[in-house]
Amino acid sequence: MTKEHKSGALPEQDRSDTIALPSRVAGSSSLDRLVDTARDYARAAASENTLTAYAKDWAHFARWCRVKGAEPLPPSSEMIGLYLADLASGAGGSPALSVSTIERRLSGLAWNYAQRSFTLDRKNRHITTVLAGIRRKHARPPVQKEAILAADILAMVATLPYDLRGLRDRAILLLGYAGGLRRSEIVSLDVHKDDTPDSGGWIEIEKQGVLLTLNAKTGWREVEIGRGTSDQTCPVHALEQWLHFARIDFGPMFVGTSRNGKRALGTRLNDKHVARLIKRTVIDAGIRAELPEKERLALFSGHSLRAGLASSAEVDDRYVQKHLGHASAEMTRRYQRRRDRFRVNLTKAAGL
């Protein structure tokens, strides 16, 4: 066994070789092209952020194994169970990880083993019993970000200037809020279908509003965003203004601007821009001003737009669920920070 195999390292140049012709099959130009195509699809199976996280998960586990005098390959359910226990206990001076982070680490290890042609039995009792105990002892309700409500988003938008950069950021906030979009979905949009290879969807502007077609976490979905009551608060008008003055008619919809904010560049915005924009405008608008600035910044994130729509829309929950692309009503309710609790009283309905 080579040193590389023992350590479990999987360099970038070797990842593309994990999909290849069987040794017994003679190569040909058409088969070689299919191998290249298959490798392209394999690379698109997970997002770049996910792959980066999985690579870090494996590096951490391999390093932990070396410290303990063990090898990461082949997979050992007993060692994985010990590793999870170590993560949860915070032994060795490292901070204890949350249950969700530990579960993510386990998913990363399973993926990494699969790439190396091994199978990690996640149902093995050495893993399941330890993980069940971690959940029981350490699980906490999920930390939810503050929802940005209608009055908040209007105050945030009002802080933006009317130069090109301000038009862009105004469109991002209003479209993200009205669409209940994830920050990655906002920046992945193109003007047309198939404009760029890294597109996550496209738009169609119509008289009644704008139709977004998104390649989201749960698959393709359409999001209808209607026009607002005034141009000042209308997400569709804000989008039209940005596209017109930025002279964008092809490719990524939201791009960077020149240093003076007067010229649109061709580079697609990173989703971190959305998070920074939200935090900056929350501070500028004086939202939750009674709290120290550090606490205010920690309360809001990209998900605050999504939670804000779910909490503010006065419509049947089924419409909100469809709009957000949730598979269950329970998931939608998690996003509703201020819903009408006890609206349905099953105690009285049951005759008590």
mmCIF file of C-alpha atoms in Angstrom:
data_model
loop_
_atom_site.group_PDB
_atom_site.id
_atom_site.type_symbol
_atom_site.label_atom_id
_atom_site.label_comp_id
_atom_site.label_asym_id
_atom_site.label_seq_id
_atom_site.Cartn_x
_atom_site.Cartn_y
_atom_site.Cartn_z
ATOM 1 C CA MET A 1 0.000 0.000 0.000
ATOM 2 C CA THR A 2 1.410 3.379 -0.989
ATOM 3 C CA LYS A 3 1.816 6.238 1.442
ATOM 4 C CA GLU A 4 -0.839 8.134 -0.459
ATOM 5 C CA HIS A 5 -3.292 5.254 -0.172
ATOM 6 C CA LYS A 6 -2.566 4.728 3.519
ATOM 7 C CA SER A 7 -3.205 8.357 4.328
ATOM 8 C CA GLY A 8 -6.319 8.418 2.225
ATOM 9 C CA ALA A 9 -5.147 11.475 0.304
ATOM 10 C CA LEU A 10 -7.026 12.134 -2.867
ATOM 11 C CA PRO A 11 -5.203 14.914 -4.765
ATOM 12 C CA GLU A 12 -7.149 17.020 -7.224
ATOM 13 C CA GLN A 13 -5.430 15.461 -10.247
ATOM 14 C CA ASP A 14 -6.485 11.960 -9.082
ATOM 15 C CA ARG A 15 -10.136 12.817 -8.517
ATOM 16 C CA SER A 16 -10.796 13.067 -12.241
ATOM 17 C CA ASP A 17 -9.259 9.605 -12.675
ATOM 18 C CA THR A 18 -11.754 7.933 -10.359
ATOM 19 C CA ILE A 19 -14.094 7.691 -13.358
ATOM 20 C CA ALA A 20 -12.405 5.758 -16.158
ATOM 21 C CA LEU A 21 -12.903 2.928 -18.616
ATOM 22 C CA PRO A 22 -12.699 -0.615 -17.222
ATOM 23 C CA SER A 23 -9.244 -2.073 -17.825
ATOM 24 C CA ARG A 24 -10.733 -4.804 -20.000
ATOM 25 C CA VAL A 25 -12.348 -2.314 -22.411
ATOM 26 C CA ALA A 26 -10.274 -0.920 -25.262
ATOM 27 C CA GLY A 27 -10.323 2.846 -25.522
ATOM 28 C CA SER A 28 -11.620 4.813 -28.453
ATOM 29 C CA SER A 29 -12.157 8.476 -29.248
ATOM 30 C CA SER A 30 -15.900 8.239 -28.615
ATOM 31 C CA LEU A 31 -15.455 6.362 -25.318
ATOM 32 C CA ASP A 32 -12.761 8.806 -24.198
ATOM 33 C CA ARG A 33 -15.157 11.681 -24.851
ATOM 34 C CA LEU A 34 -17.820 9.917 -22.777
ATOM 35 C CA VAL A 35 -15.341 9.496 -19.923
ATOM 36 C CA ASP A 36 -14.655 13.241 -20.005
ATOM 37 C CA THR A 37 -18.402 13.940 -20.056
ATOM 38 C CA ALA A 38 -18.987 11.581 -17.122
ATOM 39 C CA ARG A 39 -16.228 13.297 -15.155
ATOM 40 C CA ASP A 40 -17.839 16.687 -15.796
ATOM 41 C CA TYR A 41 -21.164 15.385 -14.483
ATOM 42 C CA ALA A 42 -19.445 13.839 -11.462
ATOM 43 C CA ARG A 43 -17.860 17.192 -10.602
ATOM 44 C CA ALA A 44 -21.311 18.814 -10.766
ATOM 45 C CA ALA A 45 -22.840 16.273 -8.357
ATOM 46 C CA ALA A 46 -22.142 18.563 -5.392
ATOM 47 C CA SER A 47 -21.599 22.279 -5.039
ATOM 48 C CA GLU A 48 -18.099 23.688 -4.730
ATOM 49 C CA ASN A 49 -18.786 24.779 -1.154
ATOM 50 C CA THR A 50 -19.902 21.257 -0.250
ATOM 51 C CA LEU A 51 -16.829 19.692 -1.848
ATOM 52 C CA THR A 52 -14.574 22.133 -0.003
ATOM 53 C CA ALA A 53 -16.251 21.253 3.302
ATOM 54 C CA TYR A 54 -15.930 17.511 2.602
ATOM 55 C CA ALA A 55 -12.232 17.922 1.816
ATOM 56 C CA LYS A 56 -11.707 19.702 5.143
ATOM 57 C CA ASP A 57 -13.678 16.973 6.936
ATOM 58 C CA TRP A 58 -11.391 14.304 5.523
ATOM 59 C CA ALA A 59 -8.216 16.249 6.298
ATOM 60 C CA HIS A 60 -9.326 16.670 9.913
ATOM 61 C CA PHE A 61 -10.211 12.985 10.304
ATOM 62 C CA ALA A 62 -6.966 11.800 8.677
ATOM 63 C CA ARG A 63 -4.974 14.079 10.995
ATOM 64 C CA TRP A 64 -6.918 12.768 14.026
ATOM 65 C CA CYS A 65 -6.177 9.183 12.972
ATOM 66 C CA ARG A 66 -2.455 9.899 12.710
ATOM 67 C CA VAL A 67 -2.411 11.408 16.209
ATOM 68 C CA LYS A 68 -4.158 8.294 17.554
ATOM 69 C CA GLY A 69 -1.764 5.958 15.744
ATOM 70 C CA ALA A 70 -4.427 4.666 13.346
ATOM 71 C CA GLU A 71 -5.036 4.776 9.598
ATOM 72 C CA PRO A 72 -8.153 6.302 7.982
ATOM 73 C CA LEU A 73 -8.319 3.456 5.435
ATOM 74 C CA PRO A 74 -10.036 1.067 5.305
ATOM 75 C CA PRO A 75 -13.070 2.463 7.178
ATOM 76 C CA SER A 76 -13.460 1.291 10.760
ATOM 77 C CA SER A 77 -16.848 1.816 12.423
ATOM 78 C CA GLU A 78 -15.183 1.530 15.824
ATOM 79 C CA MET A 79 -12.732 4.349 15.044
ATOM 80 C CA ILE A 80 -15.477 6.496 13.524
ATOM 81 C CA GLY A 81 -17.504 6.093 16.727
ATOM 82 C CA LEU A 82 -14.518 7.172 18.810
ATOM 83 C CA TYR A 83 -13.933 10.122 16.494
ATOM 84 C CA LEU A 84 -17.539 11.310 16.873
ATOM 85 C CA ALA A 85 -17.273 10.995 20.656
ATOM 86 C CA ASP A 86 -14.088 13.072 20.593
ATOM 87 C CA LEU A 87 -15.784 15.784 18.520
ATOM 88 C CA ALA A 88 -18.723 15.968 20.920
ATOM 89 C CA SER A 89 -16.689 15.967 24.125
ATOM 90 C CA GLY A 90 -14.211 18.637 23.093
ATOM 91 C CA ALA A 91 -11.307 16.586 24.436
ATOM 92 C CA GLY A 92 -7.717 17.622 23.833
ATOM 93 C CA GLY A 93 -8.369 21.338 24.107
ATOM 94 C CA SER A 94 -10.576 21.498 21.000
ATOM 95 C CA PRO A 95 -14.026 23.062 21.387
ATOM 96 C CA ALA A 96 -16.969 20.651 21.419
ATOM 97 C CA LEU A 97 -18.846 20.671 18.128
ATOM 98 C CA SER A 98 -22.600 20.992 17.735
ATOM 99 C CA VAL A 99 -24.703 17.971 16.798
ATOM 100 C CA SER A 100 -25.410 19.378 13.337
ATOM 101 C CA THR A 101 -21.685 19.901 12.671
ATOM 102 C CA ILE A 102 -20.879 16.370 13.817
ATOM 103 C CA GLU A 103 -23.563 14.943 11.538
ATOM 104 C CA ARG A 104 -22.155 17.010 8.681
ATOM 105 C CA ARG A 105 -18.683 15.639 9.423
ATOM 106 C CA LEU A 106 -20.064 12.099 9.272
ATOM 107 C CA SER A 107 -21.688 12.798 5.899
ATOM 108 C CA GLY A 108 -18.362 14.193 4.677
ATOM 109 C CA LEU A 109 -16.536 11.041 5.740
ATOM 110 C CA ALA A 110 -19.122 8.810 4.033
ATOM 111 C CA TRP A 111 -18.727 10.803 0.814
ATOM 112 C CA ASN A 112 -14.943 10.661 0.985
ATOM 113 C CA TYR A 113 -14.952 6.916 1.537
ATOM 114 C CA ALA A 114 -17.254 6.471 -1.460
ATOM 115 C CA GLN A 115 -14.811 8.420 -3.640
ATOM 116 C CA ARG A 116 -12.120 5.970 -2.579
ATOM 117 C CA SER A 117 -14.300 2.942 -3.446
ATOM 118 C CA PHE A 118 -15.059 2.103 0.188
ATOM 119 C CA THR A 119 -18.425 1.955 1.946
ATOM 120 C CA LEU A 120 -18.938 3.393 5.408
ATOM 121 C CA ASP A 121 -21.735 1.537 7.217
ATOM 122 C CA ARG A 122 -23.433 4.402 8.984
ATOM 123 C CA LYS A 123 -25.952 1.941 10.525
ATOM 124 C CA ASN A 124 -23.240 0.060 12.367
ATOM 125 C CA ARG A 125 -23.964 0.063 16.113
ATOM 126 C CA HIS A 126 -20.579 1.615 16.924
ATOM 127 C CA ILE A 127 -21.720 4.704 14.998
ATOM 128 C CA THR A 128 -25.478 4.758 15.588
ATOM 129 C CA THR A 129 -25.366 4.311 19.364
ATOM 130 C CA VAL A 130 -22.682 6.933 19.867
ATOM 131 C CA LEU A 131 -24.489 9.387 17.601
ATOM 132 C CA ALA A 132 -27.812 8.725 19.357
ATOM 133 C CA GLY A 133 -26.178 9.446 22.708
ATOM 134 C CA ILE A 134 -24.625 12.652 21.371
ATOM 135 C CA ARG A 135 -28.017 13.813 20.101
ATOM 136 C CA ARG A 136 -29.702 12.995 23.401
ATOM 137 C CA LYS A 137 -27.074 14.681 25.550
ATOM 138 C CA HIS A 138 -26.020 17.668 23.462
ATOM 139 C CA ALA A 139 -28.801 18.457 20.971
ATOM 140 C CA ARG A 140 -30.222 21.966 21.245
ATOM 141 C CA PRO A 141 -32.956 23.755 19.330
ATOM 142 C CA PRO A 142 -31.530 25.235 16.132
ATOM 143 C CA VAL A 143 -30.315 28.833 16.382
ATOM 144 C CA GLN A 144 -32.541 30.874 14.118
ATOM 145 C CA LYS A 145 -31.555 34.111 12.492
ATOM 146 C CA GLU A 146 -33.806 37.125 12.936
ATOM 147 C CA ALA A 147 -36.434 37.623 10.255
ATOM 148 C CA ILE A 148 -36.321 40.822 8.220
ATOM 149 C CA LEU A 149 -39.912 42.056 8.150
ATOM 150 C CA ALA A 150 -41.590 44.380 5.647
ATOM 151 C CA ALA A 151 -40.856 47.583 7.571
ATOM 152 C CA ASP A 152 -37.245 46.461 8.001
ATOM 153 C CA ILE A 153 -36.605 45.798 4.312
ATOM 154 C CA LEU A 154 -38.080 49.189 3.383
ATOM 155 C CA ALA A 155 -35.812 50.918 5.895
ATOM 156 C CA MET A 156 -32.801 48.988 4.610
ATOM 157 C CA VAL A 157 -33.514 49.843 0.983
ATOM 158 C CA ALA A 158 -33.916 53.520 1.919
ATOM 159 C CA THR A 159 -30.288 53.645 3.064
ATOM 160 C CA LEU A 160 -28.964 52.818 -0.407
ATOM 161 C CA PRO A 161 -27.847 55.503 -2.877
ATOM 162 C CA TYR A 162 -29.113 55.738 -6.446
ATOM 163 C CA ASP A 163 -25.801 55.160 -8.167
ATOM 164 C CA LEU A 164 -25.242 51.929 -10.107
ATOM 165 C CA ARG A 165 -24.085 50.008 -7.068
ATOM 166 C CA GLY A 166 -27.083 51.194 -5.091
ATOM 167 C CA LEU A 167 -29.471 50.127 -7.873
ATOM 168 C CA ARG A 168 -27.903 46.673 -7.876
ATOM 169 C CA ASP A 169 -28.041 46.238 -4.102
ATOM 170 C CA ARG A 170 -31.629 47.515 -3.993
ATOM 171 C CA ALA A 171 -32.632 44.888 -6.573
ATOM 172 C CA ILE A 172 -30.811 42.177 -4.608
ATOM 173 C CA LEU A 173 -32.592 42.993 -1.351
ATOM 174 C CA LEU A 174 -36.076 43.406 -2.818
ATOM 175 C CA LEU A 175 -35.835 40.395 -5.129
ATOM 176 C CA GLY A 176 -34.328 38.209 -2.419
ATOM 177 C CA TYR A 177 -37.045 39.240 0.030
ATOM 178 C CA ALA A 178 -40.037 38.946 -2.319
ATOM 179 C CA GLY A 179 -38.736 35.669 -3.739
ATOM 180 C CA GLY A 180 -37.780 34.167 -0.393
ATOM 181 C CA LEU A 181 -34.480 33.295 -2.032
ATOM 182 C CA ARG A 182 -31.304 31.833 -0.614
ATOM 183 C CA ARG A 183 -28.299 34.075 -1.114
ATOM 184 C CA SER A 184 -26.715 31.482 -3.441
ATOM 185 C CA GLU A 185 -29.884 31.491 -5.561
ATOM 186 C CA ILE A 186 -29.806 35.275 -5.911
ATOM 187 C CA VAL A 187 -26.283 35.499 -7.273
ATOM 188 C CA SER A 188 -26.541 32.367 -9.441
ATOM 189 C CA LEU A 189 -29.233 33.859 -11.708
ATOM 190 C CA ASP A 190 -28.532 34.597 -15.361
ATOM 191 C CA VAL A 191 -30.520 36.841 -17.669
ATOM 192 C CA HIS A 192 -31.384 33.970 -20.024
ATOM 193 C CA LYS A 193 -31.356 30.205 -19.966
ATOM 194 C CA ASP A 194 -27.931 28.660 -20.700
ATOM 195 C CA ASP A 195 -26.092 32.007 -20.712
ATOM 196 C CA THR A 196 -23.209 30.639 -18.609
ATOM 197 C CA PRO A 197 -22.012 27.172 -17.535
ATOM 198 C CA ASP A 198 -22.242 28.029 -13.817
ATOM 199 C CA SER A 199 -25.794 29.366 -14.001
ATOM 200 C CA GLY A 200 -28.228 28.413 -11.259
ATOM 201 C CA GLY A 201 -31.297 29.684 -13.110
ATOM 202 C CA TRP A 202 -32.673 32.476 -15.233
ATOM 203 C CA ILE A 203 -35.390 35.139 -15.330
ATOM 204 C CA GLU A 204 -38.327 36.056 -17.561
ATOM 205 C CA ILE A 205 -39.725 39.564 -17.059
ATOM 206 C CA GLU A 206 -43.419 39.812 -17.902
ATOM 207 C CA LYS A 207 -46.139 42.416 -17.525
ATOM 208 C CA GLN A 208 -47.384 40.989 -14.229
ATOM 209 C CA GLY A 209 -43.964 40.355 -12.732
ATOM 210 C CA VAL A 210 -40.847 38.236 -13.103
ATOM 211 C CA LEU A 211 -40.642 34.455 -13.294
ATOM 212 C CA LEU A 212 -37.509 32.852 -11.857
ATOM 213 C CA THR A 213 -36.496 29.344 -12.842
ATOM 214 C CA LEU A 214 -34.092 28.056 -10.199
ATOM 215 C CA ASN A 215 -31.905 25.004 -9.878
ATOM 216 C CA ALA A 216 -32.233 24.885 -6.102
ATOM 217 C CA LYS A 217 -31.217 22.443 -3.352
ATOM 218 C CA THR A 218 -34.410 20.442 -3.860
ATOM 219 C CA GLY A 219 -34.305 20.509 -7.683
ATOM 220 C CA TRP A 220 -35.712 22.815 -10.331
ATOM 221 C CA ARG A 221 -38.517 25.112 -9.262
ATOM 222 C CA GLU A 222 -40.278 28.239 -10.521
ATOM 223 C CA VAL A 223 -40.762 31.329 -8.363
ATOM 224 C CA GLU A 224 -43.279 34.004 -9.366
ATOM 225 C CA ILE A 225 -42.555 37.505 -8.087
ATOM 226 C CA GLY A 226 -45.375 39.927 -8.773
ATOM 227 C CA ARG A 227 -45.070 43.691 -9.100
ATOM 228 C CA GLY A 228 -45.388 45.787 -5.969
ATOM 229 C CA THR A 229 -47.737 48.621 -5.095
ATOM 230 C CA SER A 230 -45.194 51.342 -5.974
ATOM 231 C CA ASP A 231 -41.972 51.660 -7.948
ATOM 232 C CA GLN A 232 -40.069 52.513 -4.768
ATOM 233 C CA THR A 233 -40.776 49.097 -3.233
ATOM 234 C CA CYS A 234 -41.340 46.949 -6.327
ATOM 235 C CA PRO A 235 -38.707 44.208 -6.753
ATOM 236 C CA VAL A 236 -39.469 43.872 -10.466
ATOM 237 C CA HIS A 237 -39.026 47.608 -11.084
ATOM 238 C CA ALA A 238 -35.775 47.563 -9.090
ATOM 239 C CA LEU A 239 -34.518 44.675 -11.224
ATOM 240 C CA GLU A 240 -35.478 46.434 -14.450
ATOM 241 C CA GLN A 241 -33.697 49.609 -13.333
ATOM 242 C CA TRP A 242 -30.507 47.713 -12.510
ATOM 243 C CA LEU A 243 -30.455 45.765 -15.780
ATOM 244 C CA HIS A 244 -31.191 48.901 -17.820
ATOM 245 C CA PHE A 245 -28.595 51.230 -16.309
ATOM 246 C CA ALA A 246 -25.975 48.488 -15.970
ATOM 247 C CA ARG A 247 -26.617 47.555 -19.618
ATOM 248 C CA ILE A 248 -26.851 43.875 -18.781
ATOM 249 C CA ASP A 249 -28.645 41.781 -21.389
ATOM 250 C CA PHE A 250 -26.638 38.562 -21.206
ATOM 251 C CA GLY A 251 -24.848 36.410 -18.641
ATOM 252 C CA PRO A 252 -24.839 36.811 -14.839
ATOM 253 C CA MET A 253 -27.592 39.080 -13.578
ATOM 254 C CA PHE A 254 -25.786 40.453 -10.529
ATOM 255 C CA VAL A 255 -22.179 41.437 -11.134
ATOM 256 C CA GLY A 256 -19.560 43.623 -9.509
ATOM 257 C CA THR A 257 -19.170 47.318 -10.242
ATOM 258 C CA SER A 258 -16.167 49.544 -10.783
ATOM 259 C CA ARG A 259 -14.575 51.226 -7.789
ATOM 260 C CA ASN A 260 -16.481 54.465 -8.432
ATOM 261 C CA GLY A 261 -19.748 52.519 -8.712
ATOM 262 C CA LYS A 262 -20.527 53.813 -12.199
ATOM 263 C CA ARG A 263 -19.732 50.806 -14.413
ATOM 264 C CA ALA A 264 -20.878 47.202 -14.281
ATOM 265 C CA LEU A 265 -18.185 44.542 -14.550
ATOM 266 C CA GLY A 266 -18.552 41.062 -15.993
ATOM 267 C CA THR A 267 -17.761 39.092 -12.844
ATOM 268 C CA ARG A 268 -20.624 37.339 -11.049
ATOM 269 C CA LEU A 269 -21.080 38.392 -7.423
ATOM 270 C CA ASN A 270 -20.189 35.950 -4.665
ATOM 271 C CA ASP A 271 -23.022 34.939 -2.320
ATOM 272 C CA LYS A 272 -21.054 36.443 0.579
ATOM 273 C CA HIS A 273 -21.875 39.857 -0.891
ATOM 274 C CA VAL A 274 -25.544 39.279 -0.042
ATOM 275 C CA ALA A 275 -24.742 38.477 3.583
ATOM 276 C CA ARG A 276 -22.500 41.531 3.902
ATOM 277 C CA LEU A 277 -25.132 43.736 2.250
ATOM 278 C CA ILE A 278 -27.813 42.594 4.684
ATOM 279 C CA LYS A 279 -25.646 43.193 7.740
ATOM 280 C CA ARG A 280 -24.510 46.618 6.503
ATOM 281 C CA THR A 281 -27.984 47.891 5.697
ATOM 282 C CA VAL A 282 -29.389 46.501 8.963
ATOM 283 C CA ILE A 283 -26.859 48.649 10.825
ATOM 284 C CA ASP A 284 -27.416 51.695 8.600
ATOM 285 C CA ALA A 285 -31.200 51.429 8.989
ATOM 286 C CA GLY A 286 -30.965 51.262 12.776
ATOM 287 C CA ILE A 287 -32.769 47.924 13.058
ATOM 288 C CA ARG A 288 -32.612 46.529 16.621
ATOM 289 C CA ALA A 289 -30.627 49.597 17.568
ATOM 290 C CA GLU A 290 -31.152 48.858 21.274
ATOM 291 C CA LEU A 291 -28.548 46.070 20.985
ATOM 292 C CA PRO A 292 -24.759 46.415 20.680
ATOM 293 C CA GLU A 293 -23.592 46.356 17.078
ATOM 294 C CA LYS A 294 -21.866 42.986 17.428
ATOM 295 C CA GLU A 295 -25.086 41.347 18.634
ATOM 296 C CA ARG A 296 -27.095 42.985 15.850
ATOM 297 C CA LEU A 297 -24.704 41.688 13.216
ATOM 298 C CA ALA A 298 -24.944 38.161 14.649
ATOM 299 C CA LEU A 299 -28.755 38.232 14.482
ATOM 300 C CA PHE A 300 -29.039 38.670 10.716
ATOM 301 C CA SER A 301 -27.812 36.668 7.738
ATOM 302 C CA GLY A 302 -28.818 35.764 4.205
ATOM 303 C CA HIS A 303 -31.561 33.515 5.597
ATOM 304 C CA SER A 304 -33.154 36.562 7.234
ATOM 305 C CA LEU A 305 -34.689 37.481 3.856
ATOM 306 C CA ARG A 306 -36.237 34.031 3.479
ATOM 307 C CA ALA A 307 -37.508 33.999 7.051
ATOM 308 C CA GLY A 308 -38.857 37.514 6.583
ATOM 309 C CA LEU A 309 -41.063 36.567 3.661
ATOM 310 C CA ALA A 310 -42.350 33.468 5.463
ATOM 311 C CA SER A 311 -43.128 35.546 8.561
ATOM 312 C CA SER A 312 -44.685 38.539 6.800
ATOM 313 C CA ALA A 313 -46.787 37.070 3.966
ATOM 314 C CA GLU A 314 -50.437 37.098 5.066
ATOM 315 C CA VAL A 315 -51.500 34.164 2.887
ATOM 316 C CA ASP A 316 -52.260 30.486 3.315
ATOM 317 C CA ASP A 317 -49.172 28.552 4.452
ATOM 318 C CA ARG A 318 -49.437 26.296 1.393
ATOM 319 C CA TYR A 319 -48.584 29.217 -0.898
ATOM 320 C CA VAL A 320 -45.582 30.134 1.245
ATOM 321 C CA GLN A 321 -44.409 26.508 1.253
ATOM 322 C CA LYS A 322 -44.598 26.310 -2.539
ATOM 323 C CA HIS A 323 -42.902 29.694 -2.952
ATOM 324 C CA LEU A 324 -39.965 28.695 -0.749
ATOM 325 C CA GLY A 325 -39.699 25.247 -2.321
ATOM 326 C CA HIS A 326 -40.104 23.400 0.975
ATOM 327 C CA ALA A 327 -40.920 19.690 0.893
ATOM 328 C CA SER A 328 -43.010 19.894 4.063
ATOM 329 C CA ALA A 329 -45.227 22.347 5.900
ATOM 330 C CA GLU A 330 -43.141 21.750 9.031
ATOM 331 C CA MET A 331 -40.064 23.194 7.343
ATOM 332 C CA THR A 332 -42.049 26.282 6.329
ATOM 333 C CA ARG A 333 -43.232 26.759 9.912
ATOM 334 C CA ARG A 334 -39.618 26.806 11.088
ATOM 335 C CA TYR A 335 -39.113 29.911 8.968
ATOM 336 C CA GLN A 336 -42.169 31.707 10.371
ATOM 337 C CA ARG A 337 -40.793 33.706 13.288
ATOM 338 C CA ARG A 338 -44.141 35.307 14.160
ATOM 339 C CA ARG A 339 -47.058 33.143 13.192
ATOM 340 C CA ASP A 340 -50.536 33.046 14.697
ATOM 341 C CA ARG A 341 -50.081 30.317 17.285
ATOM 342 C CA PHE A 342 -53.151 28.565 18.674
ATOM 343 C CA ARG A 343 -55.172 29.716 15.669
ATOM 344 C CA VAL A 344 -56.590 26.201 15.556
ATOM 345 C CA ASN A 345 -57.606 24.935 19.009
ATOM 346 C CA LEU A 346 -57.720 21.153 18.787
ATOM 347 C CA THR A 347 -58.583 20.925 22.519
ATOM 348 C CA LYS A 348 -61.956 22.620 21.961
ATOM 349 C CA ALA A 349 -62.408 20.868 18.644
ATOM 350 C CA ALA A 350 -62.055 17.552 20.507
ATOM 351 C CA GLY A 351 -64.883 18.554 22.856
ATOM 352 C CA LEU A 352 -62.917 19.599 25.937
#
